[in-house]
Coordinates of C-alpha atoms and ligand atoms in Angstrom, one line a residue:
M1 CA 0.1 0.2 0.2
G2 CA 1.6 3.1 -1.2
P3 CA 1.6 6.0 1.5
C4 CA -1.1 8.0 -0.5
S5 CA -3.5 5.4 0.1
S6 CA -3.4 6.1 4.2
A7 CA -3.4 9.3 6.0
S8 CA -1.6 7.4 8.9
S9 CA 2.0 8.6 7.8
L10 CA 0.8 11.8 8.6
S11 CA -0.2 11.2 12.2
S12 CA 0.6 14.1 14.2
S13 CA -1.2 16.3 11.5
T14 CA -4.3 17.3 10.2
S15 CA -5.5 14.0 8.4
F16 CA -6.4 14.3 4.6
T17 CA -7.9 11.9 2.8
P18 CA -5.6 12.0 -0.3
S19 CA -8.6 10.9 -2.5
L20 CA -10.2 14.3 -1.4
F21 CA -8.5 15.7 -4.1
K22 CA -9.7 13.1 -7.0
N23 CA -12.4 13.9 -9.3
E24 CA -15.0 11.7 -7.7
T25 CA -18.0 11.9 -5.5
P26 CA -17.3 12.4 -1.3
R27 CA -18.9 9.3 0.4
L28 CA -18.4 8.0 3.8
S29 CA -15.1 7.2 5.7
K30 CA -13.2 7.9 8.9
F31 CA -11.6 11.3 8.6
F32 CA -14.3 13.5 8.3
I33 CA -17.2 13.7 10.8
L34 CA -20.4 14.6 9.7
P35 CA -22.8 16.1 12.5
G36 CA -26.4 15.3 11.8
K37 CA -29.4 16.5 13.4
S38 CA -28.4 16.1 17.2
H39 CA -25.0 17.2 18.2
S40 CA -24.3 13.8 19.3
S41 CA -24.7 12.4 15.6
L42 CA -21.5 12.2 14.3
W43 CA -20.4 11.1 11.1
V44 CA -17.3 10.4 9.0
S45 CA -16.4 10.7 5.0
Q46 CA -14.2 10.1 2.4
V47 CA -14.2 9.9 -1.2
G48 CA -15.7 7.0 -3.0
S49 CA -14.2 5.0 -5.7
T50 CA -16.6 5.3 -8.7
T51 CA -19.4 8.2 -8.9
T52 CA -22.1 6.1 -9.9
L53 CA -21.4 3.7 -7.1
A54 CA -20.8 6.4 -4.5
R55 CA -24.4 7.7 -6.0
K56 CA -26.2 4.4 -5.9
H57 CA -25.0 2.9 -2.5
F58 CA -24.6 5.7 -0.3
Q59 CA -26.9 8.3 1.3
L60 CA -26.3 10.0 4.3
K61 CA -28.2 9.8 7.1
S62 CA -29.1 11.5 10.0
S63 CA -29.5 9.6 13.1
N64 CA -32.9 9.7 12.6
G65 CA -32.8 8.3 9.2
H66 CA -33.6 11.0 7.4
P67 CA -31.7 11.4 4.3
L68 CA -28.4 14.3 4.4
D69 CA -27.7 14.2 1.1
A70 CA -27.3 17.3 -1.0
V71 CA -30.1 19.9 -1.1
S72 CA -32.3 20.1 -4.5
S73 CA -34.6 22.6 -5.4
H74 CA -37.7 20.7 -3.8
D75 CA -35.6 21.7 -0.8
G76 CA -36.8 25.8 -1.0
L77 CA -33.6 27.0 -0.6
V78 CA -31.7 29.2 -3.2
E79 CA -30.0 27.5 -5.8
N80 CA -27.0 26.3 -4.9
P81 CA -24.1 27.9 -6.7
L82 CA -21.5 25.8 -5.3
A83 CA -22.5 22.3 -6.3
S84 CA -20.2 20.3 -8.1
K85 CA -20.4 19.9 -11.5
P86 CA -21.8 16.3 -11.5
Q87 CA -19.4 14.2 -14.0
G88 CA -20.7 13.3 -17.4
E89 CA -22.6 16.7 -17.4
G90 CA -21.4 20.5 -16.9
L91 CA -18.9 22.3 -18.9
F92 CA -17.1 19.2 -19.8
S93 CA -18.2 15.3 -20.3
F94 CA -16.8 12.6 -18.2
S95 CA -14.3 11.8 -21.2
E96 CA -13.6 15.4 -22.2
Q97 CA -12.6 15.8 -18.7
E98 CA -10.2 13.0 -18.7
N99 CA -8.4 14.5 -21.7
V100 CA -7.8 18.2 -20.3
E101 CA -5.2 18.8 -17.8
S102 CA -6.5 19.8 -14.3
S103 CA -5.5 21.6 -11.2
V104 CA -6.5 21.9 -7.8
S105 CA -6.4 25.1 -5.8
I106 CA -6.5 24.7 -2.0
T107 CA -7.5 28.1 -0.3
V108 CA -6.5 28.1 3.7
V109 CA -9.0 30.8 5.2
G110 CA -7.5 31.9 8.5
A111 CA -4.1 31.5 7.0
S112 CA -2.9 33.8 9.8
G113 CA -3.8 31.5 12.7
D114 CA -3.0 28.9 15.3
L115 CA -4.5 25.5 13.0
A116 CA -3.1 26.9 10.0
K117 CA 0.3 27.6 11.1
K118 CA 0.7 24.2 13.4
K119 CA -1.6 21.5 11.4
I120 CA -2.5 22.7 7.7
F121 CA 0.9 24.0 5.8
P122 CA 3.0 21.7 7.6
A123 CA -0.3 18.4 6.9
L124 CA 0.0 20.0 3.1
F125 CA 3.6 19.8 2.8
A126 CA 3.5 16.4 4.2
L127 CA 1.3 15.4 1.6
Y128 CA 3.2 17.1 -1.1
Y129 CA 6.5 15.3 0.2
E130 CA 4.8 11.9 -0.1
D131 CA 3.4 12.9 -3.7
C132 CA 0.1 12.7 -2.6
L133 CA -1.0 16.2 -3.6
P134 CA -2.3 16.2 -7.6
K135 CA 0.5 17.5 -9.9
N136 CA -0.9 21.0 -10.5
F137 CA -1.7 22.4 -7.3
I138 CA -1.6 25.6 -5.6
V139 CA -2.3 26.9 -2.1
F140 CA -3.8 30.2 -1.3
G141 CA -3.8 31.5 2.1
Y142 CA -6.4 34.0 2.7
A143 CA -7.0 36.2 6.0
R144 CA -7.1 39.6 7.1
T145 CA -3.8 40.1 8.3
K146 CA -1.5 41.9 5.8
M147 CA 0.8 39.8 4.3
N148 CA 2.4 39.3 0.4
D149 CA 3.5 36.1 -0.9
E150 CA 6.7 36.3 0.8
E151 CA 5.9 36.9 4.0
L152 CA 3.1 34.2 4.3
R153 CA 6.1 31.8 2.9
N154 CA 8.5 33.0 5.6
M155 CA 5.8 32.4 8.1
I156 CA 5.1 29.0 6.8
S157 CA 8.6 27.8 6.1
K158 CA 9.2 28.2 10.2
T159 CA 6.3 25.4 11.0
L160 CA 7.5 23.1 8.3
T161 CA 9.6 20.2 9.2
C162 CA 10.4 17.1 8.0
R163 CA 8.7 15.0 10.5
I164 CA 9.4 11.4 9.5
D165 CA 13.0 10.1 9.8
R166 CA 15.2 9.7 7.2
R167 CA 13.9 12.4 4.7
E168 CA 15.9 12.9 1.5
N169 CA 16.0 16.5 -0.3
C170 CA 13.8 17.7 2.4
E171 CA 15.4 21.1 1.8
D172 CA 14.4 21.1 -2.1
K173 CA 11.1 19.8 -1.6
M174 CA 10.2 22.5 1.1
E175 CA 11.4 25.2 -1.5
Q176 CA 9.4 23.6 -4.2
F177 CA 6.3 23.9 -1.8
L178 CA 6.6 27.2 -0.7
Q179 CA 6.9 28.3 -4.3
R180 CA 3.4 26.9 -4.8
C181 CA 1.9 29.4 -1.8
F182 CA 0.4 32.6 -2.6
Y183 CA -1.7 35.2 0.0
H184 CA -4.4 37.0 -0.4
S185 CA -5.5 39.5 2.4
G186 CA -9.2 40.3 2.3
Q187 CA -12.3 40.1 4.9
Y188 CA -14.2 37.5 5.5
D189 CA -17.4 38.8 4.8
S190 CA -16.6 40.8 1.2
E191 CA -17.9 39.5 -1.7
E192 CA -15.2 42.0 -3.4
H193 CA -12.4 40.3 -1.6
F194 CA -13.2 36.9 -2.9
A195 CA -13.6 37.9 -6.1
E196 CA -9.8 39.5 -5.9
L197 CA -9.1 36.1 -5.1
D198 CA -10.8 34.3 -7.9
K199 CA -9.1 36.6 -10.2
K200 CA -5.9 35.4 -8.9
M201 CA -6.5 31.7 -9.0
K202 CA -7.9 31.8 -11.9
M203 CA -4.4 33.1 -13.2
K204 CA -2.4 30.6 -11.9
E205 CA -5.2 27.6 -13.2
D206 CA -3.9 28.9 -16.5
G207 CA -7.3 27.5 -18.3
K208 CA -7.0 24.3 -16.6
L209 CA -10.0 22.3 -15.2
A210 CA -10.3 23.8 -12.1
H211 CA -11.1 22.2 -8.5
R212 CA -11.0 24.5 -5.8
L213 CA -10.8 23.4 -2.2
F214 CA -11.5 26.2 0.6
Y215 CA -10.3 25.1 4.3
L216 CA -12.0 27.0 7.1
S217 CA -9.6 27.2 9.5
I218 CA -11.5 30.0 11.2
P219 CA -14.1 30.7 14.2
P220 CA -17.0 28.9 13.4
N221 CA -19.0 32.0 13.6
I222 CA -17.7 33.2 10.2
F223 CA -18.0 29.8 8.4
V224 CA -21.1 31.1 6.6
N225 CA -19.7 34.1 5.7
V226 CA -16.9 32.9 4.3
V227 CA -19.0 30.0 2.5
K228 CA -21.4 32.5 0.7
C229 CA -18.5 34.7 -0.5
A230 CA -16.6 31.5 -1.6
S231 CA -19.3 30.6 -3.7
L232 CA -20.7 33.5 -5.0
R233 CA -17.3 34.8 -6.0
A234 CA -14.4 32.5 -6.0
S235 CA -16.3 29.0 -6.6
S236 CA -14.7 26.9 -9.9
A237 CA -16.5 27.5 -13.2
N238 CA -15.9 24.4 -14.4
G239 CA -14.9 21.7 -11.8
W240 CA -15.6 20.9 -8.3
T241 CA -15.5 23.0 -5.1
R242 CA -15.7 21.9 -1.8
V243 CA -15.3 23.0 1.6
I244 CA -13.3 21.0 4.6
V245 CA -15.4 22.9 7.8
E246 CA -13.3 22.8 11.4
K247 CA -15.2 21.8 14.4
P248 CA -16.9 22.5 16.6
F249 CA -19.7 22.3 14.3
G250 CA -21.9 25.1 16.1
R251 CA -22.5 26.0 20.0
D252 CA -25.2 23.2 20.4
S253 CA -27.9 21.2 18.6
E254 CA -29.9 24.1 17.4
S255 CA -26.8 26.1 16.1
S256 CA -25.1 23.1 14.7
G257 CA -28.3 22.5 12.7
E258 CA -28.9 26.1 11.7
L259 CA -25.2 25.9 10.3
T260 CA -26.0 23.3 8.4
R261 CA -29.1 24.9 6.9
C262 CA -27.0 27.8 6.1
L263 CA -24.4 25.9 4.4
K264 CA -26.7 24.2 2.6
Q265 CA -27.7 27.6 0.9
Y266 CA -24.7 27.5 -1.0
L267 CA -23.3 24.0 -1.0
A268 CA -24.4 20.5 -1.4
E269 CA -23.5 18.0 1.2
D270 CA -21.2 16.2 -0.8
Q271 CA -19.1 19.6 -1.2
I272 CA -18.9 19.6 2.6
F273 CA -16.5 17.8 4.7
R274 CA -16.7 18.3 8.6
I275 CA -12.8 17.2 10.0
D276 CA -11.8 16.0 13.2
H277 CA -8.2 15.6 13.4
Y278 CA -8.1 13.4 16.1
L279 CA -9.3 10.6 14.0
G280 CA -6.4 10.8 12.0
K281 CA -3.9 10.4 15.1
E282 CA -2.1 7.1 14.9
L283 CA -3.2 5.7 18.4
V284 CA -6.8 6.7 17.2
E285 CA -6.7 4.5 14.1
N286 CA -4.8 1.5 16.1
L287 CA -7.7 1.6 18.6
S288 CA -10.1 -0.3 16.3
V289 CA -7.0 -2.8 15.0
L290 CA -6.1 -3.2 18.6
R291 CA -9.4 -4.3 19.8
F292 CA -11.0 -6.3 16.4
S293 CA -7.7 -8.0 15.5
N294 CA -6.5 -9.3 18.6
L295 CA -8.4 -12.0 20.3
V296 CA -7.3 -11.4 24.0
F297 CA -8.9 -7.9 23.8
E298 CA -12.3 -8.1 22.5
P299 CA -13.6 -10.8 25.1
L300 CA -12.5 -8.0 27.8
W301 CA -14.3 -5.1 26.2
S302 CA -17.1 -4.8 28.5
R303 CA -18.7 -4.2 31.6
S304 CA -17.6 -7.6 33.0
Y305 CA -14.0 -6.9 32.8
I306 CA -13.4 -3.1 32.4
R307 CA -14.2 -1.0 35.6
N308 CA -13.6 2.4 34.0
V309 CA -12.1 4.2 31.0
Q310 CA -10.6 7.3 31.2
L311 CA -10.2 9.9 27.9
I312 CA -7.5 12.5 29.0
F313 CA -6.3 15.6 27.2
S314 CA -4.0 17.9 28.6
E315 CA -2.0 20.7 27.4
D316 CA 1.1 22.5 28.6
F317 CA 0.0 26.0 27.5
G318 CA -2.5 28.4 27.4
T319 CA -4.9 29.9 24.7
E320 CA -2.2 32.4 23.6
G321 CA -4.1 35.0 21.6
R322 CA -6.5 32.2 20.8
G323 CA -9.1 33.9 23.2
G324 CA -10.8 35.4 20.1
Y325 CA -12.0 32.0 19.2
F326 CA -12.0 30.0 22.4
D327 CA -13.7 32.1 24.5
N328 CA -16.9 31.5 23.1
Y329 CA -16.6 27.8 22.9
G330 CA -14.7 27.1 26.0
I331 CA -13.1 23.3 26.5
I332 CA -16.1 21.2 26.5
R333 CA -17.2 22.5 22.8
D334 CA -13.4 22.7 21.7
I335 CA -12.1 19.2 23.0
M336 CA -14.7 17.1 24.9
Q337 CA -17.7 17.2 22.5
N338 CA -15.7 16.5 19.4
H339 CA -12.2 14.5 19.9
L340 CA -13.0 12.8 23.2
L341 CA -16.5 11.8 22.4
Q342 CA -15.3 10.7 18.8
I343 CA -12.3 8.6 20.5
L344 CA -15.3 7.2 23.0
A345 CA -17.5 6.4 20.2
L346 CA -14.9 4.4 18.6
F347 CA -14.0 2.7 21.8
A348 CA -17.3 1.8 22.7
M349 CA -18.8 0.4 19.9
E350 CA -20.0 -3.0 19.0
T351 CA -18.2 -4.7 16.0
P352 CA -19.1 -3.0 12.9
V353 CA -20.8 -5.1 10.0
S354 CA -17.4 -4.2 7.9
L355 CA -14.9 -1.5 7.8
D356 CA -17.0 0.1 5.5
A357 CA -17.1 4.0 6.8
E358 CA -20.8 3.9 7.0
D359 CA -20.9 0.8 9.0
I360 CA -18.5 2.1 11.5
R361 CA -20.7 5.5 11.4
N362 CA -23.7 3.7 12.2
E363 CA -22.3 1.6 15.0
K364 CA -20.6 5.0 16.7
V365 CA -24.0 6.7 16.3
K366 CA -25.7 3.8 18.6
V367 CA -23.2 4.5 20.9
L368 CA -24.2 8.1 21.2
R369 CA -27.8 7.7 21.2
S370 CA -27.5 5.0 23.9
M371 CA -25.5 7.8 26.3
R372 CA -27.1 8.8 29.5
P373 CA -27.8 12.9 29.5
L374 CA -25.1 14.5 31.4
L375 CA -26.1 15.8 34.9
L376 CA -24.1 18.9 36.1
E377 CA -23.4 16.9 39.3
D378 CA -21.0 15.0 36.9
V379 CA -19.2 17.6 35.9
V380 CA -16.4 19.9 37.3
V381 CA -15.1 22.8 35.7
G382 CA -12.6 25.5 36.1
Q383 CA -10.3 28.1 34.7
Y384 CA -6.6 28.7 34.7
K385 CA -4.6 31.1 37.0
G386 CA -1.3 32.6 36.8
H387 CA 1.1 30.5 37.6
S388 CA 5.1 29.5 37.6
K389 CA 6.6 27.0 35.9
G390 CA 10.3 26.4 36.0
G391 CA 10.8 30.2 37.3
K392 CA 8.6 31.6 34.2
L393 CA 5.8 33.4 35.2
L394 CA 2.9 32.2 32.9
P395 CA -0.6 34.4 32.8
A396 CA -3.6 33.7 33.9
Y397 CA -6.5 33.0 31.4
T398 CA -7.9 36.1 31.8
D399 CA -4.7 37.8 31.7
D400 CA -4.7 36.9 27.5
P401 CA -5.7 40.5 26.1
T402 CA -7.8 38.4 23.3
V403 CA -9.9 37.2 26.2
P404 CA -12.5 39.5 27.3
K405 CA -12.1 40.5 30.7
G406 CA -13.9 38.8 33.6
S407 CA -14.8 35.9 31.5
V408 CA -15.9 32.4 33.3
T409 CA -15.5 30.2 30.1
P410 CA -14.1 26.9 31.4
T411 CA -10.5 25.8 30.4
F412 CA -10.7 22.7 32.7
A413 CA -13.6 20.2 32.7
A414 CA -14.1 16.6 33.9
A415 CA -17.1 14.6 33.6
A416 CA -18.5 11.5 34.2
L417 CA -20.4 9.8 31.2
F418 CA -22.3 6.5 31.2
I419 CA -23.7 4.6 28.1
D420 CA -26.8 2.7 29.0
N421 CA -26.2 -0.2 26.8
A422 CA -25.9 -4.0 27.8
R423 CA -22.2 -3.6 27.4
W424 CA -21.6 -0.5 29.3
D425 CA -24.2 -0.7 31.8
G426 CA -22.3 1.3 35.0
V427 CA -19.1 1.7 33.4
P428 CA -17.9 5.6 33.8
F429 CA -16.5 6.9 30.7
L430 CA -14.1 9.8 32.6
M431 CA -13.4 12.6 30.4
K432 CA -10.7 15.1 31.6
A433 CA -9.6 18.2 29.4
G434 CA -7.5 21.1 30.2
K435 CA -5.2 24.1 28.7
A436 CA -2.4 25.3 31.0
L437 CA -2.0 22.3 32.8
Y438 CA 1.6 20.6 33.8
T439 CA 1.8 18.3 31.0
R440 CA 0.8 17.9 27.1
R441 CA -0.8 14.5 26.7
A442 CA -3.4 12.5 25.5
E443 CA -4.5 9.3 26.6
I444 CA -6.6 6.3 26.8
R445 CA -6.4 4.5 30.1
V446 CA -8.8 1.3 30.5
Q447 CA -9.0 0.2 34.2
F448 CA -9.9 -3.3 34.7
R449 CA -11.5 -4.9 37.5
H450 CA -9.8 -6.3 40.3
V451 CA -9.1 -10.1 40.3
P452 CA -12.0 -11.8 42.1
G453 CA -10.5 -13.9 45.2
N454 CA -7.1 -12.9 44.0
L455 CA -4.7 -15.5 45.4
Y456 CA -1.9 -13.0 46.0
R457 CA -3.8 -9.9 47.7
R458 CA -2.1 -10.2 50.5
N459 CA 1.0 -9.0 48.5
F460 CA -0.5 -6.0 47.5
G461 CA -1.7 -5.3 51.1
T462 CA -5.3 -3.3 51.2
D463 CA -4.7 -1.4 48.1
L464 CA -6.0 -3.4 45.5
D465 CA -6.2 -0.7 42.8
K466 CA -2.3 -1.0 42.7
A467 CA -2.9 -4.8 41.4
T468 CA -5.6 -4.0 38.5
N469 CA -4.6 -4.6 35.1
E470 CA -4.5 -1.2 33.4
L471 CA -4.5 -0.8 29.5
V472 CA -3.1 2.8 28.3
L473 CA -2.9 3.9 24.9
R474 CA -0.8 7.0 24.5
V475 CA -2.1 9.3 21.8
Q476 CA 0.4 11.9 22.2
P477 CA 3.6 12.8 23.2
D478 CA 5.4 9.6 22.5
E479 CA 2.7 7.5 21.3
A480 CA 2.8 4.0 22.7
I481 CA 0.3 1.2 23.8
Y482 CA 1.2 -0.8 26.9
L483 CA -0.5 -2.9 29.5
K484 CA 0.2 -2.7 32.9
I485 CA 0.1 -6.4 34.4
N486 CA 1.3 -8.2 37.9
N487 CA 4.3 -10.5 37.8
K488 CA 6.8 -12.3 40.2
I489 CA 10.1 -10.4 40.5
P490 CA 12.5 -13.1 39.6
G491 CA 14.6 -14.5 42.5
L492 CA 14.1 -16.3 45.6
G493 CA 10.8 -15.4 47.7
M494 CA 7.5 -14.1 46.3
R495 CA 7.6 -10.4 45.7
L496 CA 5.4 -9.0 43.2
D497 CA 5.8 -6.1 40.9
R498 CA 3.8 -4.3 38.1
S499 CA 5.4 -4.3 34.7
D500 CA 4.3 -2.6 31.5
L501 CA 3.9 -4.7 28.5
N502 CA 5.0 -2.4 26.1
L503 CA 4.7 -1.1 22.6
L504 CA 6.6 2.1 22.2
Y505 CA 6.0 3.5 18.7
R506 CA 9.2 5.4 18.6
A507 CA 11.2 1.7 19.1
S508 CA 9.0 0.2 16.3
S509 CA 10.4 -0.2 13.2
I510 CA 7.2 0.2 11.1
I511 CA 7.1 4.1 11.5
N512 CA 10.4 4.6 10.1
Ligands
LIG1 N1 -5.6 25.5 17.0 C1 -5.8 24.1 16.7 O1 -4.9 23.3 17.1 C2 -7.1 23.7 16.2 C3 -8.0 24.5 15.8 N2 -9.0 23.8 15.5 C4 -10.4 24.9 14.8 O2 -10.1 25.6 13.9 C5 -10.6 26.9 13.8 C6 -9.4 27.9 13.7 O3 -9.0 27.7 15.2 P1 -7.5 28.6 15.2 O4 -6.5 28.6 14.1 O5 -6.6 27.9 16.6 O6 -8.0 30.0 15.6 P2 -7.3 31.2 15.7 O7 -7.9 32.2 16.7 O8 -5.6 31.5 15.3 O9 -8.0 32.1 14.5 C7 -7.5 31.9 13.0 C8 -7.4 33.1 12.3 O10 -8.9 33.8 12.3 C9 -9.1 35.2 12.3 N3 -10.1 35.2 13.2 C10 -9.8 35.2 14.6 N4 -10.7 35.4 15.5 C11 -11.5 36.3 14.6 C12 -12.7 36.8 14.8 N5 -13.2 36.9 16.0 N6 -13.3 37.3 13.6 C13 -12.7 37.3 12.5 N7 -11.5 36.7 12.1 C14 -11.0 35.8 13.5 C15 -7.6 35.4 12.6 O11 -6.8 35.8 11.3 P3 -6.6 37.6 10.7 O12 -7.1 38.3 11.9 O13 -5.5 37.6 9.9 O14 -8.2 37.4 9.7 C16 -7.0 34.3 13.0 O15 -5.5 34.0 12.6 C17 -11.2 26.7 15.2 O16 -12.9 26.2 14.5 C18 -10.8 25.5 15.9 O17 -12.0 25.0 16.5 C19 -9.5 22.6 14.9 C20 -8.1 21.6 15.4 C21 -6.8 22.2 16.1
LIG2 O1 -9.4 21.4 18.2 C1 -8.0 21.6 18.8 O2 -7.2 20.9 19.1 C2 -6.0 21.4 19.7 C3 -5.0 20.2 20.3 O3 -4.9 19.4 19.1 P1 -3.4 18.5 19.1 O4 -3.5 17.7 17.8 O5 -2.2 19.3 19.2 O6 -3.5 17.7 20.3 C4 -6.1 22.7 20.5 O7 -5.2 22.8 21.0 C5 -7.1 23.4 20.1 O8 -7.6 24.1 21.3 C6 -8.2 22.6 20.0 O9 -9.2 23.8 19.0

């Protein structure tokens, strides 16, 4: 399998399915989430292999079974200017399209921001390095910040690394990649500014069959403005136009539904790719492999053996200028409702009928629908204060100039969640997420029950917790899977110890 057939080689970055760039109709897969009617309906989407098959066999459905497919004129919505040109129709017929050279323009909207710098540009470069981008691609940065092409390249170059060991010609590749990056400064609600972007794109596309991808790396409250302006003024005249939408997808069910409704005034469902980058993390991808392809784990995966499951996210840095976005959402909407909930659903689902994305999605939805509504008494929230670390004074959340004075937005939350189904009845799923804590880590910790009538209980004293098995999937940093087991310390006598059966990814040859 070549590197372009999986996003796993880009594990620490935003994951793109390379086939997103193919001239095909999107269908369901694991990398992109599509919320349905309620906030708890999370879906995943990918690009299918043939248009006709995708159209025939796939219909996006919400948790209540209603189709979420592309809007038609019967929806009573305005005509959809961004609708993909179906293959076989439009300016080019299918066979004509095959003979025409095509290009893909990727516009990162919010290019000056944290996500763009930390993840999107590095991920695009990683795809380029692995030859997973189409031959004729260009990248546009779009934001309000004033910059020229050189300044954008300079900004991006600081974030690009050859993250995988033994990379050859990395510097040359970086330079080549940067030469394909351009910048356009504009307002998010200005049709005029998007028209200017369109002009610049046309020049670079140079008469080719032009596909366009817009990545919304911006706060959600401006998603619709951007989609409107892009659709009216900068959608492709002859190729497809697609939009990647970042989480959080609304603040609650109502706003999520409203967002979908508004986006669908300008986009068909198969043009919208909702992304959760945690699904592209190596360990999250491995979660299902571990469980479904090893006989030893699956029989233990239930209330009979598991005492609790902990889903932990902590960062050792604060908002650092991202208060404009973060303060409107808080840690529950920023991390728990999407990243941790996705992991929970993957962890707890029943065996899907197949690895087909829709089958996986259906199982995840069942988990979410079986979840008990969260009670206030099962939640703790907090906000970080100024503190010192390594002799350095770190600001409080409300010291961040981008955070409104007196804000009470939580930057830390812990919650006990329950899935009221036969497999998980009574097992707490404990979520913890926080910013500006002591360490940066993301983990899934599975604590098993005590061994009934443990013959060696005296060796553990009264604290039987010390003797429980624990399976840890460390998502980051230093990806690892380890199982804490009890064993005898070699030598005379009967002294017990807890050791780790360890798979350290760093030490694994697969990653090299
Ligand atoms: N940061 C991360 O690691 C991740 C972020 N995300 C999601 O990506 C999106 C963007 O996040 P992130 O990059 O961190 O956010 P930022 O706060 O860095 O915002 C991105 C850009 O949007 C513009 N912007 C910021 N606030 C406003 C505002 N109030 N009104 C208009 N424009 C604004 C700024 O550009 P300018 O002023 O130049 O126009 C900024 O550079 C969010 O939806 C977030 O949930 C998802 C995964 C990870
Ligand atoms: O979605 C988000 O994720 C990042 C953390 O992502 P990671 O891959 O670096 O763990 C978080 O910092 C940000 O607040 C949030 O919007």
